[in-house]
Amino acid sequence: MYNDFQTYLAEELAKIEAAGLYKNERIIVSPQSSDIKLNTGKEVLNFCANNYLGLADSSALIQAAKDAMDSHGYGMSSVRFICGTQDLHKQLEKAIADYFGTEDTILYAACFDANGGVFEPLLNEQDAIISDALNHASIIDGVRLCKAQRYRYANADMEDLENQLKKAQAQRFRLIVTDGVFSMDGNVAPMDKIYELAQKYNAMVMVDESHSAGVVGATGRGVTEQYDLRGKIEIITGTLGKAFGGAVGGFTTGKKEIIAMLRQRSRPYLFSNSIPPMVAAAAIKMFDVITSSNELQDRLHANTDYFVSKMTEAGFDIKPTQSAICAVMLYDAKLAQEVAAKLLDEGIYVTGFFYPVVPQGQARIRVQVSAAHTREQLDKCIAAFRKVLNK
Ligand SMILES: *Cc1c(COP(=O)(O)O)cnc(C)c1O
């Protein structure tokens, strides 16, 4: 059979390529950082990592990981409930709950798993999930695995959310689900209004803080800090793979009964390996670093403000951002692709996004600012944009 299947795959792949949607990977031979080296020998400034606090090559985190390999070994070879729980896993769960002001935390191998495993154990066909249209793929997949009735509202559209909540009154329990920061525009979910509507229409709230944790809020504690909702949101999910060090791992944190039920019934938790001790130890160290000083969060906020104001001054059209994601709007897909390629020639690594990742006619370059960027690096990026787009 494989001959026929091979032909089929080759045709499908050719279609992806013809549509200009084929994803090629650039190979990095240095640690992840604000400046990286590619296997071509080229050195570039990196403006497309989720390394918001610049911790991906932190010497303190690397040392904590090395020490944990000596004290706790390399891997767990087990799921948590059989023999995959070390003191480090429990310490990390507590550190996450302390950071977000929640009652308890459950770890996963990734936030994709946290979102994949959160709905099905908690809700059934008597219940309703009301989800923002631009929520992350892992939320969409998680909702698909659950039998609850599905309602969708337009991105951050509170009138639409209210309409959907009215429709969902027939169900037993209601859960509103939103990303904290939407990754294409960098906008923050209007959590104050979402929370208000949840109270008015008797619903619970879940927020995925993957792009907002470490970034949004004065001390980086995410959208619940920004909107003064600490302890009030039932479910928060997030990743250790972005601002929080960038290695791997995800979590769900929130009300203790919810976490307790997930430990009993959440399939990606019950049937998938524990995160390695070195990752748990480095993440514990990471919370130490970002709670003992606000230096990285302050620098990230200052860098983002600087970049947005200088780019706006230079006449670029930047979507209003409330995070470290800056969408430089070019509208035309081909132009966005060309500009990204030319910026790479100038030593600036950014990504162009166009349909179907963003709506038709909304093509853009996404710039992700980091606390690790120096003023000089930010200036180089801005100068390269000016040079490339003046042509
Ligand atoms: C990146 C991201 C995820 C996936 O996180 P992983 O830990 O890499 O699986 C989930 N949700 C959102 C909103 C994200 O941005």
Short mmCIF file of C-alpha atoms and ligand atoms in Angstrom, two decimals:
data_model
loop_
_atom_site.label_atom_id
_atom_site.label_comp_id
_atom_site.label_asym_id
_atom_site.label_seq_id
_atom_site.Cartn_x
_atom_site.Cartn_y
_atom_site.Cartn_z
CA MET A 1 0.00 0.00 0.00
CA TYR A 2 2.82 2.40 0.73
CA ASN A 3 3.43 3.21 -2.96
CA ASP A 4 -0.03 4.72 -3.32
CA PHE A 5 0.19 6.47 0.03
CA GLN A 6 3.61 7.87 -0.88
CA THR A 7 2.21 9.34 -4.12
CA TYR A 8 -0.68 10.83 -2.17
CA LEU A 9 1.63 12.42 0.41
CA ALA A 10 3.96 13.79 -2.30
CA GLU A 11 0.99 15.46 -3.98
CA GLU A 12 -0.31 16.95 -0.75
CA LEU A 13 3.16 18.24 0.16
CA ALA A 14 3.52 19.78 -3.30
CA LYS A 15 0.20 21.59 -2.76
CA ILE A 16 1.44 23.01 0.55
CA GLU A 17 4.61 24.19 -1.18
CA ALA A 18 2.70 25.68 -4.14
CA ALA A 19 0.48 27.62 -1.74
CA GLY A 20 3.62 29.13 -0.19
CA LEU A 21 2.81 27.54 3.16
CA TYR A 22 5.68 25.05 3.43
CA LYS A 23 7.46 25.45 6.76
CA ASN A 24 11.23 25.21 6.64
CA GLU A 25 13.30 25.07 9.79
CA ARG A 26 16.43 27.12 10.30
CA ILE A 27 19.08 25.30 12.27
CA ILE A 28 20.60 27.06 15.28
CA VAL A 29 23.96 25.85 16.55
CA SER A 30 24.24 28.17 19.58
CA PRO A 31 22.13 28.36 22.75
CA GLN A 32 18.79 30.16 22.39
CA SER A 33 19.44 33.84 23.05
CA SER A 34 19.00 37.39 21.74
CA ASP A 35 21.86 36.69 19.34
CA ILE A 36 22.19 33.24 17.82
CA LYS A 37 24.39 31.42 15.34
CA LEU A 38 22.91 29.40 12.47
CA ASN A 39 24.45 26.30 10.90
CA THR A 40 25.25 28.42 7.84
CA GLY A 41 27.72 30.29 10.04
CA LYS A 42 25.53 33.39 9.97
CA GLU A 43 25.00 35.23 13.26
CA VAL A 44 21.68 36.97 13.68
CA LEU A 45 19.75 38.95 16.27
CA ASN A 46 16.77 36.89 17.36
CA PHE A 47 13.38 38.62 17.46
CA CYS A 48 11.15 35.56 17.08
CA ALA A 49 11.68 33.50 20.25
CA ASN A 50 9.22 33.33 23.14
CA ASN A 51 12.27 33.94 25.36
CA TYR A 52 10.60 36.99 26.91
CA LEU A 53 12.68 37.19 30.08
CA GLY A 54 15.89 36.02 28.39
CA LEU A 55 16.16 32.98 30.68
CA ALA A 56 16.68 30.31 28.00
CA ASP A 57 20.48 30.52 28.43
CA SER A 58 20.50 31.71 32.06
CA SER A 59 23.61 30.47 33.86
CA ALA A 60 21.64 30.22 37.13
CA LEU A 61 19.04 27.93 35.51
CA ILE A 62 21.71 25.86 33.74
CA GLN A 63 23.53 25.36 37.05
CA ALA A 64 20.30 24.35 38.82
CA ALA A 65 19.61 21.81 36.07
CA LYS A 66 23.15 20.38 36.33
CA ASP A 67 22.93 20.12 40.12
CA ALA A 68 19.59 18.32 39.86
CA MET A 69 21.03 15.77 37.44
CA ASP A 70 23.65 14.96 40.07
CA SER A 71 21.17 14.77 42.95
CA HIS A 72 18.03 13.40 41.21
CA GLY A 73 19.21 11.68 38.02
CA TYR A 74 18.28 12.18 34.39
CA GLY A 75 14.74 10.92 33.79
CA MET A 76 11.76 9.48 35.66
CA SER A 77 10.73 6.57 33.40
CA SER A 78 7.29 6.78 34.92
CA VAL A 79 4.05 8.67 35.08
CA ARG A 80 3.43 10.71 38.21
CA PHE A 81 1.00 8.36 40.01
CA ILE A 82 3.09 5.20 39.65
CA CYS A 83 6.64 6.25 40.55
CA GLY A 84 7.22 9.52 38.70
CA THR A 85 6.86 12.07 41.52
CA GLN A 86 9.95 13.49 43.20
CA ASP A 87 10.16 16.17 45.87
CA LEU A 88 11.15 18.52 43.03
CA HIS A 89 7.82 18.03 41.24
CA LYS A 90 5.89 18.86 44.41
CA GLN A 91 8.10 21.92 45.08
CA LEU A 92 7.55 23.20 41.56
CA GLU A 93 3.78 22.74 41.81
CA LYS A 94 3.81 24.80 44.99
CA ALA A 95 6.04 27.49 43.43
CA ILE A 96 3.60 27.86 40.52
CA ALA A 97 0.59 28.14 42.86
CA ASP A 98 2.42 30.72 44.99
CA TYR A 99 3.35 32.73 41.90
CA PHE A 100 -0.21 32.89 40.55
CA GLY A 101 -1.94 33.09 43.95
CA THR A 102 -3.83 29.84 43.36
CA GLU A 103 -4.61 26.83 45.57
CA ASP A 104 -2.85 23.95 43.80
CA THR A 105 -1.05 23.00 40.57
CA ILE A 106 -0.70 19.93 38.37
CA LEU A 107 2.27 19.53 36.01
CA TYR A 108 2.16 18.24 32.45
CA ALA A 109 4.80 17.51 29.81
CA ALA A 110 3.58 20.60 27.91
CA CYS A 111 0.82 23.21 28.00
CA PHE A 112 -0.55 21.46 24.92
CA ASP A 113 -1.21 18.52 27.25
CA ALA A 114 -2.54 20.72 30.05
CA ASN A 115 -5.15 22.15 27.65
CA GLY A 116 -5.75 18.76 26.05
CA GLY A 117 -6.47 17.21 29.43
CA VAL A 118 -8.41 19.90 31.26
CA PHE A 119 -11.94 19.85 29.80
CA GLU A 120 -12.88 16.20 29.41
CA PRO A 121 -12.44 15.19 33.08
CA LEU A 122 -14.39 18.21 34.38
CA LEU A 123 -17.35 18.74 32.06
CA ASN A 124 -19.83 16.58 30.13
CA GLU A 125 -22.74 16.91 27.70
CA GLN A 126 -24.84 18.74 30.31
CA ASP A 127 -22.29 21.60 30.40
CA ALA A 128 -21.11 24.46 28.18
CA ILE A 129 -17.69 25.73 27.07
CA ILE A 130 -17.68 29.28 25.72
CA SER A 131 -14.41 29.83 23.83
CA ASP A 132 -12.72 32.84 22.17
CA ALA A 133 -12.45 32.31 18.40
CA LEU A 134 -8.69 33.00 18.45
CA ASN A 135 -7.82 30.58 21.25
CA HIS A 136 -4.69 28.43 20.85
CA ALA A 137 -4.88 25.16 18.89
CA SER A 138 -4.39 23.13 22.08
CA ILE A 139 -7.54 24.66 23.62
CA ILE A 140 -9.48 23.90 20.45
CA ASP A 141 -8.26 20.29 20.52
CA GLY A 142 -8.99 19.97 24.25
CA VAL A 143 -12.54 21.21 23.73
CA ARG A 144 -12.98 18.67 20.91
CA LEU A 145 -12.16 15.85 23.33
CA CYS A 146 -14.91 16.97 25.71
CA LYS A 147 -18.63 16.29 25.30
CA ALA A 148 -19.73 19.71 26.59
CA GLN A 149 -21.84 21.97 24.32
CA ARG A 150 -19.60 24.39 22.42
CA TYR A 151 -20.11 28.11 22.02
CA ARG A 152 -17.68 30.44 20.28
CA TYR A 153 -17.36 34.22 20.52
CA ALA A 154 -15.44 36.61 18.25
CA ASN A 155 -11.98 37.56 19.56
CA ALA A 156 -12.28 39.60 22.75
CA ASP A 157 -15.80 40.65 21.69
CA MET A 158 -17.73 41.12 24.92
CA GLU A 159 -21.08 41.69 23.23
CA ASP A 160 -20.73 38.36 21.47
CA LEU A 161 -19.57 36.67 24.69
CA GLU A 162 -22.69 37.97 26.43
CA ASN A 163 -24.90 36.59 23.65
CA GLN A 164 -23.26 33.19 23.88
CA LEU A 165 -23.60 33.18 27.67
CA LYS A 166 -27.32 33.87 27.31
CA LYS A 167 -27.64 30.90 24.94
CA ALA A 168 -25.65 28.71 27.33
CA GLN A 169 -28.01 29.28 30.28
CA ALA A 170 -29.73 25.98 29.45
CA GLN A 171 -26.63 24.02 30.46
CA ARG A 172 -25.64 22.90 33.97
CA PHE A 173 -22.13 24.37 34.34
CA ARG A 174 -20.55 27.06 32.10
CA LEU A 175 -16.83 27.65 31.51
CA ILE A 176 -15.51 30.67 29.60
CA VAL A 177 -12.07 29.97 28.06
CA THR A 178 -9.59 32.52 26.74
CA ASP A 179 -5.92 33.00 25.96
CA GLY A 180 -4.36 35.68 28.20
CA VAL A 181 -2.43 37.21 25.30
CA PHE A 182 -3.35 36.44 21.70
CA SER A 183 -0.19 35.51 19.87
CA MET A 184 -0.85 37.16 16.51
CA ASP A 185 -1.83 40.68 17.67
CA GLY A 186 -0.32 40.77 21.17
CA ASN A 187 -3.62 41.98 22.64
CA VAL A 188 -4.63 41.00 26.16
CA ALA A 189 -8.01 39.37 26.84
CA PRO A 190 -10.31 41.89 28.61
CA MET A 191 -10.35 39.84 31.80
CA ASP A 192 -12.18 42.48 33.87
CA LYS A 193 -15.15 42.37 31.52
CA ILE A 194 -14.95 38.59 31.10
CA TYR A 195 -15.01 38.18 34.88
CA GLU A 196 -17.96 40.57 35.18
CA LEU A 197 -19.94 38.65 32.58
CA ALA A 198 -19.02 35.38 34.29
CA GLN A 199 -20.52 36.71 37.53
CA LYS A 200 -23.62 38.03 35.77
CA TYR A 201 -24.29 34.80 33.87
CA ASN A 202 -23.10 32.33 36.50
CA ALA A 203 -20.03 30.94 34.70
CA MET A 204 -16.48 29.88 35.59
CA VAL A 205 -13.37 31.26 33.84
CA MET A 206 -10.24 29.60 32.46
CA VAL A 207 -7.29 31.58 31.08
CA ASP A 208 -4.23 30.24 29.26
CA GLU A 209 -1.32 32.41 30.42
CA SER A 210 1.27 30.92 28.03
CA HIS A 211 2.16 34.24 26.35
CA SER A 212 1.22 36.43 29.32
CA ALA A 213 2.97 34.71 32.25
CA GLY A 214 6.21 36.49 33.08
CA VAL A 215 5.22 39.28 30.70
CA VAL A 216 1.90 40.95 31.55
CA GLY A 217 1.36 42.74 34.87
CA ALA A 218 3.88 44.82 36.80
CA THR A 219 5.64 41.73 38.22
CA GLY A 220 4.79 39.44 35.29
CA ARG A 221 2.16 37.41 37.10
CA GLY A 222 -0.04 37.57 34.04
CA VAL A 223 -3.52 38.82 33.26
CA THR A 224 -4.89 38.08 36.73
CA GLU A 225 -2.31 40.55 38.08
CA GLN A 226 -3.07 43.10 35.35
CA TYR A 227 -6.81 43.03 36.11
CA ASP A 228 -6.57 42.52 39.86
CA LEU A 229 -8.18 39.07 39.70
CA ARG A 230 -5.66 37.02 41.66
CA GLY A 231 -7.33 34.02 43.28
CA LYS A 232 -10.63 34.67 41.48
CA ILE A 233 -10.16 32.72 38.25
CA GLU A 234 -11.00 29.02 38.57
CA ILE A 235 -8.45 27.64 36.09
CA ILE A 236 -5.12 28.97 34.77
CA THR A 237 -2.98 26.99 32.31
CA GLY A 238 0.53 27.89 31.21
CA THR A 239 3.86 26.72 29.86
CA LEU A 240 7.42 26.50 31.13
CA GLY A 241 8.45 26.73 27.47
CA LYS A 242 8.20 30.49 26.94
CA ALA A 243 9.10 33.25 29.44
CA PHE A 244 9.59 30.67 32.24
CA GLY A 245 12.98 29.42 31.00
CA GLY A 246 11.92 27.99 27.66
CA ALA A 247 12.74 24.31 28.27
CA VAL A 248 9.56 22.23 28.30
CA GLY A 249 6.60 21.56 30.56
CA GLY A 250 3.11 22.83 31.23
CA PHE A 251 0.73 23.24 34.13
CA THR A 252 -2.81 23.80 35.25
CA THR A 253 -3.22 25.81 38.44
CA GLY A 254 -6.35 26.95 40.26
CA LYS A 255 -9.05 25.71 42.61
CA LYS A 256 -7.88 22.71 44.61
CA GLU A 257 -10.86 20.45 43.86
CA ILE A 258 -10.35 21.02 40.13
CA ILE A 259 -6.67 20.08 40.39
CA ALA A 260 -7.55 17.06 42.53
CA MET A 261 -10.00 15.81 39.87
CA LEU A 262 -7.41 16.34 37.10
CA ARG A 263 -4.91 14.18 39.04
CA GLN A 264 -7.54 11.40 39.04
CA ARG A 265 -8.87 11.67 35.49
CA SER A 266 -6.73 13.84 33.18
CA ARG A 267 -5.43 11.53 30.48
CA PRO A 268 -2.22 13.37 29.44
CA TYR A 269 -1.27 13.36 33.16
CA LEU A 270 -2.15 9.71 33.81
CA PHE A 271 -0.67 8.29 30.62
CA SER A 272 2.40 10.43 29.90
CA ASN A 273 5.84 10.71 31.49
CA SER A 274 6.84 13.10 34.28
CA ILE A 275 8.94 16.12 33.40
CA PRO A 276 12.64 15.40 34.06
CA PRO A 277 14.07 16.47 37.43
CA MET A 278 16.52 18.92 35.84
CA VAL A 279 13.62 20.83 34.28
CA ALA A 280 11.68 20.87 37.56
CA ALA A 281 14.74 22.09 39.48
CA ALA A 282 15.59 24.79 36.94
CA ALA A 283 11.96 25.97 36.96
CA ILE A 284 12.02 26.22 40.77
CA LYS A 285 15.19 28.32 40.43
CA MET A 286 13.47 30.40 37.74
CA PHE A 287 10.66 31.38 40.13
CA ASP A 288 13.32 32.27 42.67
CA VAL A 289 15.02 34.57 40.14
CA ILE A 290 11.87 36.35 38.96
CA THR A 291 10.31 36.81 42.41
CA SER A 292 13.44 37.97 44.24
CA SER A 293 13.94 40.85 41.80
CA ASN A 294 11.72 42.54 39.23
CA GLU A 295 14.70 43.50 37.06
CA LEU A 296 13.91 41.23 34.10
CA GLN A 297 10.22 42.11 34.02
CA ASP A 298 11.05 45.84 34.23
CA ARG A 299 13.62 45.53 31.45
CA LEU A 300 11.16 43.64 29.22
CA HIS A 301 8.52 46.33 29.70
CA ALA A 302 11.04 49.12 29.04
CA ASN A 303 12.35 47.33 25.92
CA THR A 304 8.85 46.80 24.53
CA ASP A 305 7.87 50.45 25.15
CA TYR A 306 11.11 51.62 23.51
CA PHE A 307 10.66 49.39 20.45
CA VAL A 308 7.02 50.34 19.89
CA SER A 309 7.63 54.07 20.31
CA LYS A 310 10.69 54.13 18.02
CA MET A 311 8.97 52.04 15.34
CA THR A 312 5.86 54.22 15.49
CA GLU A 313 8.04 57.33 15.29
CA ALA A 314 9.69 55.82 12.19
CA GLY A 315 6.24 55.58 10.60
CA PHE A 316 5.59 51.85 10.96
CA ASP A 317 2.09 50.59 11.55
CA ILE A 318 2.20 48.54 14.76
CA LYS A 319 -0.90 46.92 16.23
CA PRO A 320 -1.60 48.25 19.72
CA THR A 321 0.13 45.69 21.98
CA GLN A 322 -0.21 44.99 25.69
CA SER A 323 2.45 42.27 25.70
CA ALA A 324 5.93 41.69 24.21
CA ILE A 325 4.43 40.75 20.83
CA CYS A 326 4.66 43.57 18.30
CA ALA A 327 2.83 43.01 14.99
CA VAL A 328 4.35 45.22 12.29
CA MET A 329 1.52 45.39 9.77
CA LEU A 330 2.35 45.05 6.06
CA TYR A 331 -1.06 43.66 4.97
CA ASP A 332 0.33 42.01 1.81
CA ALA A 333 1.40 38.35 2.18
CA LYS A 334 4.12 38.43 -0.45
CA LEU A 335 5.58 41.64 0.97
CA ALA A 336 5.63 40.15 4.47
CA GLN A 337 7.53 37.10 3.19
CA GLU A 338 10.02 39.25 1.27
CA VAL A 339 10.59 41.65 4.13
CA ALA A 340 11.25 38.77 6.56
CA ALA A 341 13.81 37.30 4.13
CA LYS A 342 15.54 40.67 3.61
CA LEU A 343 15.63 41.33 7.33
CA LEU A 344 17.42 38.01 7.75
CA ASP A 345 20.00 39.18 5.20
CA GLU A 346 20.42 42.23 7.45
CA GLY A 347 20.99 39.92 10.42
CA ILE A 348 17.51 40.26 11.96
CA TYR A 349 15.56 37.05 12.52
CA VAL A 350 11.79 37.66 12.53
CA THR A 351 8.79 35.75 11.19
CA GLY A 352 6.26 36.84 8.60
CA PHE A 353 2.66 35.72 9.17
CA PHE A 354 0.00 35.68 6.48
CA TYR A 355 -3.22 33.89 5.57
CA PRO A 356 -4.35 31.36 6.84
CA VAL A 357 -2.48 32.04 10.10
CA VAL A 358 -3.93 35.58 10.16
CA PRO A 359 -6.98 36.86 8.21
CA GLN A 360 -6.61 37.59 4.48
CA GLY A 361 -5.06 41.02 3.87
CA GLN A 362 -3.66 41.18 7.42
CA ALA A 363 -0.11 39.97 6.73
CA ARG A 364 2.51 41.12 9.18
CA ILE A 365 5.95 40.66 10.67
CA ARG A 366 5.78 39.55 14.27
CA VAL A 367 8.56 40.94 16.45
CA GLN A 368 8.97 39.45 19.91
CA VAL A 369 10.88 41.62 22.34
CA SER A 370 12.94 40.12 25.16
CA ALA A 371 14.50 41.40 28.38
CA ALA A 372 17.74 40.03 26.91
CA HIS A 373 17.77 42.55 24.04
CA THR A 374 20.14 45.46 24.52
CA ARG A 375 19.24 48.98 23.37
CA GLU A 376 21.84 48.55 20.64
CA GLN A 377 20.17 45.35 19.41
CA LEU A 378 16.74 47.01 19.40
CA ASP A 379 18.19 49.97 17.45
CA LYS A 380 19.75 47.57 14.92
CA CYS A 381 16.38 45.90 14.41
CA ILE A 382 14.62 49.24 13.90
CA ALA A 383 17.36 50.43 11.49
CA ALA A 384 17.05 47.20 9.49
CA PHE A 385 13.27 47.65 9.18
CA ARG A 386 13.84 51.20 7.91
CA LYS A 387 16.48 50.08 5.43
CA VAL A 388 14.48 47.15 4.05
CA LEU A 389 11.16 48.98 3.78
CA ASN A 390 12.60 52.17 2.27
CA LYS A 391 13.64 50.11 -0.75
C1 LIG B 1 2.70 28.05 23.29
C2 LIG B 1 1.31 27.87 23.75
C3 LIG B 1 0.85 26.63 24.18
C4 LIG B 1 1.68 25.38 24.09
O1 LIG B 1 2.66 25.35 25.07
P1 LIG B 1 3.69 24.12 25.10
O2 LIG B 1 4.10 24.03 26.52
O3 LIG B 1 4.79 24.47 24.16
O4 LIG B 1 2.93 22.92 24.65
C5 LIG B 1 -0.44 26.54 24.68
N1 LIG B 1 -1.24 27.62 24.73
C6 LIG B 1 -0.83 28.83 24.29
C7 LIG B 1 -1.77 30.00 24.37
C8 LIG B 1 0.44 28.99 23.78
O5 LIG B 1 0.83 30.18 23.34
#
